[in-house]
Amino acid sequence: MATSSSCSSLKQHFLVFLIVIISSIINSPVNGCFTSIFSFGDSLTDTGNLLELSISESTKPPHSAFLPYGCTFFHRPTGRFCDGRLVIDFLAEALGFSFLPPFYGSKSGKWEKFQQGANFAVAGATALNSSFLAEQGIHSVSTNISLGVEVNSFKHLLPSLFSSSSNCKELLRKSLIVMGEVGGNDYNHAFKQGKNIENIRRLVPLVVDIISLSIKELIELGAVTFLVPGNFPIGCSPSLLTNFHGSEKDQYDPLTGCLTWLNQFSQHHNELLRKELENIRNLHPQINIIYVDYYKASTPFYQSPKNYGFKETLKACCGIGGLYNYDPLIYCGYPPLKQCCNDPSSYISWDGIHFTEVVNKWLAHTVFEELMNTIPRLGSLCPLSTVNKLRILYPMFGV
């Protein structure tokens, strides 16, 4: 009969063994599903491209190049428009990859570092090209890069990574493509520049068409798995709330304080995007297109903030002035705004436009959940051993 001390010893050895096994699972790449990740979009996904472009072009660095940007996780600015990590960072971590390196600013002779993926998202990028927007009287603020430019940059990179088109197709077959969120700047620029709501609504099908064309281009190149996020409830953004401050009382949601008509605009974009993605699925039934409903995922933050630990829902953590702690003429990171709130994790908005790291982590949970729901249906792309491995990782990915 075993003594209590020997039983205790066995339990301790088992726990140590279990910890070692789980640690090896967490820290090793999730092989078999994706060998690389390529992402496109704007500042919500930019891991340093706008900063790198400013360095290579000797222009004024973006405000994300200065503290307090990066203060929560990196403890230094990285070019991310956040106090810490973005959704794409959490996704890469969960799938066993390093953070995606920014593509722009890199030298062509050093492109081998992109074998496991690259980030083409640029802060301020639009879906529609800047010349078309300018014809509509809508002017890009920080960059002239559009989704089409990002996709062309990706196509330019591919021959440098592989010598043949067959190798290229094989890479893309095993890659995860993150398409956006993109299109938000097309609308935000128009709203902030005083364009009529009906004219802005006319942009929506054009934006969705560009996203669709970009996906189809990548399908032709060999890509088979896409994550495509929708738009957020922009009526809850401190920047747009400030822009439309003084609206009639009945235009605000009495529960959240968000502008209802702006949120309805986001829903309109998402509805058209979902319909177009379904059209692509019907045309290409072998392609995996995963729509991520950022609107649905983020709405509870505003409706039940205490459930998520939020004390401030409509104020910027790094901001100054007004009802929403946001001034469009004073950027977080530039003097005099070099400090932020004491606890970014209690705020939804980081700088009046972008989310805090903790919100990104919640959203990444939603992305990963959608991916988990789809992976078992991916057949040969993901062997059973990998699916089981992800199921072990999944409960630990919670916030």
Short mmCIF file of C-alpha atoms in Angstrom, two decimals, residues 120-285:
data_model
loop_
_atom_site.label_atom_id
_atom_site.label_comp_id
_atom_site.label_asym_id
_atom_site.label_seq_id
_atom_site.Cartn_x
_atom_site.Cartn_y
_atom_site.Cartn_z
CA PHE A 120 1.88 44.92 -45.48
CA ALA A 121 -0.65 46.93 -43.44
CA VAL A 122 0.12 50.65 -43.31
CA ALA A 123 -1.43 53.12 -40.90
CA GLY A 124 -3.69 55.49 -42.81
CA ALA A 125 -4.04 53.14 -45.78
CA THR A 126 -7.35 53.15 -47.62
CA ALA A 127 -9.14 50.49 -49.62
CA LEU A 128 -9.73 52.81 -52.59
CA ASN A 129 -6.70 54.42 -54.19
CA SER A 130 -5.84 57.95 -53.14
CA SER A 131 -6.29 59.49 -56.59
CA PHE A 132 -9.88 58.22 -56.81
CA LEU A 133 -10.63 59.50 -53.31
CA ALA A 134 -9.09 62.88 -54.20
CA GLU A 135 -11.50 63.12 -57.14
CA GLN A 136 -14.30 62.77 -54.60
CA GLY A 137 -12.76 65.54 -52.50
CA ILE A 138 -11.50 63.07 -49.87
CA HIS A 139 -7.83 63.41 -49.00
CA SER A 140 -5.59 60.84 -47.34
CA VAL A 141 -3.87 62.17 -44.24
CA SER A 142 -0.74 60.13 -43.50
CA THR A 143 -0.05 58.02 -46.61
CA ASN A 144 -1.10 57.49 -50.21
CA ILE A 145 -0.87 53.71 -49.87
CA SER A 146 -4.04 51.76 -50.60
CA LEU A 147 -4.98 48.08 -50.43
CA GLY A 148 -4.06 47.68 -54.10
CA VAL A 149 -0.55 49.01 -53.40
CA GLU A 150 -0.15 46.56 -50.52
CA VAL A 151 -1.25 43.60 -52.65
CA ASN A 152 1.12 44.66 -55.45
CA SER A 153 3.97 44.87 -52.91
CA PHE A 154 3.13 41.32 -51.85
CA LYS A 155 3.17 40.12 -55.48
CA HIS A 156 6.53 41.83 -55.90
CA LEU A 157 7.91 39.96 -52.89
CA LEU A 158 6.85 36.45 -53.92
CA PRO A 159 9.40 35.81 -56.74
CA SER A 160 12.17 36.74 -54.32
CA LEU A 161 11.07 34.02 -51.92
CA PHE A 162 10.61 31.23 -54.46
CA SER A 163 12.14 30.34 -57.79
CA SER A 164 9.02 28.83 -59.39
CA SER A 165 5.30 29.54 -59.50
CA SER A 166 4.59 26.03 -58.19
CA ASN A 167 6.65 26.70 -55.07
CA CYS A 168 4.85 30.00 -54.73
CA LYS A 169 1.43 28.34 -54.91
CA GLU A 170 2.50 25.76 -52.34
CA LEU A 171 3.55 28.53 -49.94
CA LEU A 172 0.24 30.32 -50.37
CA ARG A 173 -1.75 27.12 -50.00
CA LYS A 174 -0.29 26.75 -46.51
CA SER A 175 -0.48 30.45 -45.63
CA LEU A 176 -3.05 32.36 -43.64
CA ILE A 177 -4.07 35.63 -45.31
CA VAL A 178 -5.43 38.33 -42.99
CA MET A 179 -7.34 40.83 -45.13
CA GLY A 180 -8.00 43.86 -42.98
CA GLU A 181 -9.80 45.37 -41.30
CA VAL A 182 -9.56 47.79 -44.22
CA GLY A 183 -11.84 50.51 -45.56
CA GLY A 184 -12.27 52.33 -42.27
CA ASN A 185 -10.01 55.18 -43.35
CA ASP A 186 -11.98 55.73 -46.56
CA TYR A 187 -15.00 56.47 -44.40
CA ASN A 188 -13.25 58.21 -41.50
CA HIS A 189 -11.46 60.68 -43.78
CA ALA A 190 -14.77 61.45 -45.50
CA PHE A 191 -16.67 61.92 -42.23
CA LYS A 192 -13.99 64.14 -40.73
CA GLN A 193 -13.71 66.18 -43.92
CA GLY A 194 -17.41 67.01 -43.80
CA LYS A 195 -18.71 64.88 -46.66
CA ASN A 196 -22.43 64.16 -46.96
CA ILE A 197 -23.54 60.84 -45.45
CA GLU A 198 -25.28 59.76 -48.66
CA ASN A 199 -22.11 60.37 -50.66
CA ILE A 200 -20.11 58.38 -48.13
CA ARG A 201 -22.60 55.50 -48.35
CA ARG A 202 -21.90 55.37 -52.09
CA LEU A 203 -18.32 54.49 -51.25
CA VAL A 204 -19.31 51.30 -49.41
CA PRO A 205 -19.93 49.01 -52.41
CA LEU A 206 -16.75 50.36 -54.01
CA VAL A 207 -14.72 49.57 -50.88
CA VAL A 208 -16.23 46.08 -50.68
CA ASP A 209 -15.45 45.51 -54.38
CA ILE A 210 -11.78 46.38 -53.79
CA ILE A 211 -11.57 43.95 -50.86
CA SER A 212 -13.22 41.29 -53.03
CA LEU A 213 -10.87 41.91 -55.97
CA SER A 214 -7.86 41.69 -53.67
CA ILE A 215 -9.03 38.35 -52.30
CA LYS A 216 -9.65 37.03 -55.82
CA GLU A 217 -6.17 38.15 -56.90
CA LEU A 218 -4.62 36.21 -54.06
CA ILE A 219 -6.80 33.18 -54.85
CA GLU A 220 -5.40 33.23 -58.38
CA LEU A 221 -1.90 33.21 -56.90
CA GLY A 222 -2.73 30.14 -54.82
CA ALA A 223 -4.05 31.38 -51.45
CA VAL A 224 -6.83 29.27 -49.93
CA THR A 225 -7.42 30.52 -46.37
CA PHE A 226 -8.51 34.08 -45.55
CA LEU A 227 -9.48 35.89 -42.37
CA VAL A 228 -11.61 38.90 -43.29
CA PRO A 229 -12.71 41.15 -40.41
CA GLY A 230 -15.61 43.55 -40.69
CA ASN A 231 -15.86 47.11 -39.39
CA PHE A 232 -16.25 48.20 -35.76
CA PRO A 233 -19.05 50.26 -34.17
CA ILE A 234 -17.48 53.52 -35.27
CA GLY A 235 -20.23 55.49 -33.52
CA CYS A 236 -18.41 54.67 -30.28
CA SER A 237 -15.08 56.11 -31.42
CA PRO A 238 -13.98 59.14 -29.36
CA SER A 239 -12.60 60.79 -32.50
CA LEU A 240 -15.92 60.62 -34.38
CA LEU A 241 -17.93 61.39 -31.25
CA THR A 242 -15.83 64.53 -30.90
CA ASN A 243 -16.24 65.34 -34.59
CA PHE A 244 -20.03 65.14 -34.29
CA HIS A 245 -20.26 66.50 -30.74
CA GLY A 246 -23.50 68.38 -30.20
CA SER A 247 -25.66 66.06 -32.30
CA GLU A 248 -29.35 65.81 -31.39
CA LYS A 249 -29.98 63.76 -28.25
CA ASP A 250 -32.06 61.16 -30.09
CA GLN A 251 -29.06 60.31 -32.30
CA TYR A 252 -27.24 58.75 -29.33
CA ASP A 253 -27.79 55.25 -27.97
CA PRO A 254 -29.17 55.85 -24.43
CA LEU A 255 -27.37 52.74 -23.10
CA THR A 256 -23.89 53.27 -24.57
CA GLY A 257 -23.71 56.95 -25.55
CA CYS A 258 -22.59 55.95 -29.05
CA LEU A 259 -23.93 57.64 -32.18
CA THR A 260 -26.55 55.27 -33.59
CA TRP A 261 -26.41 56.44 -37.20
CA LEU A 262 -22.64 55.92 -37.38
CA ASN A 263 -23.00 52.40 -36.01
CA GLN A 264 -25.70 51.73 -38.58
CA PHE A 265 -23.21 52.82 -41.23
CA SER A 266 -20.72 50.22 -39.97
CA GLN A 267 -23.43 47.57 -40.08
CA HIS A 268 -24.22 48.53 -43.67
CA HIS A 269 -20.57 48.01 -44.64
CA ASN A 270 -20.49 44.67 -42.84
CA GLU A 271 -23.68 43.47 -44.47
CA LEU A 272 -22.38 44.18 -47.98
CA LEU A 273 -19.02 42.61 -47.10
CA ARG A 274 -20.61 39.41 -45.80
CA LYS A 275 -22.75 39.09 -48.94
CA GLU A 276 -19.71 39.55 -51.17
CA LEU A 277 -17.69 36.99 -49.22
CA GLU A 278 -20.53 34.52 -49.68
CA ASN A 279 -20.42 35.19 -53.43
CA ILE A 280 -16.71 34.39 -53.43
CA ARG A 281 -17.35 31.17 -51.49
CA ASN A 282 -19.92 30.13 -54.10
CA LEU A 283 -17.46 30.86 -56.92
CA HIS A 284 -14.58 29.12 -55.13
CA PRO A 285 -16.01 26.40 -52.87
#
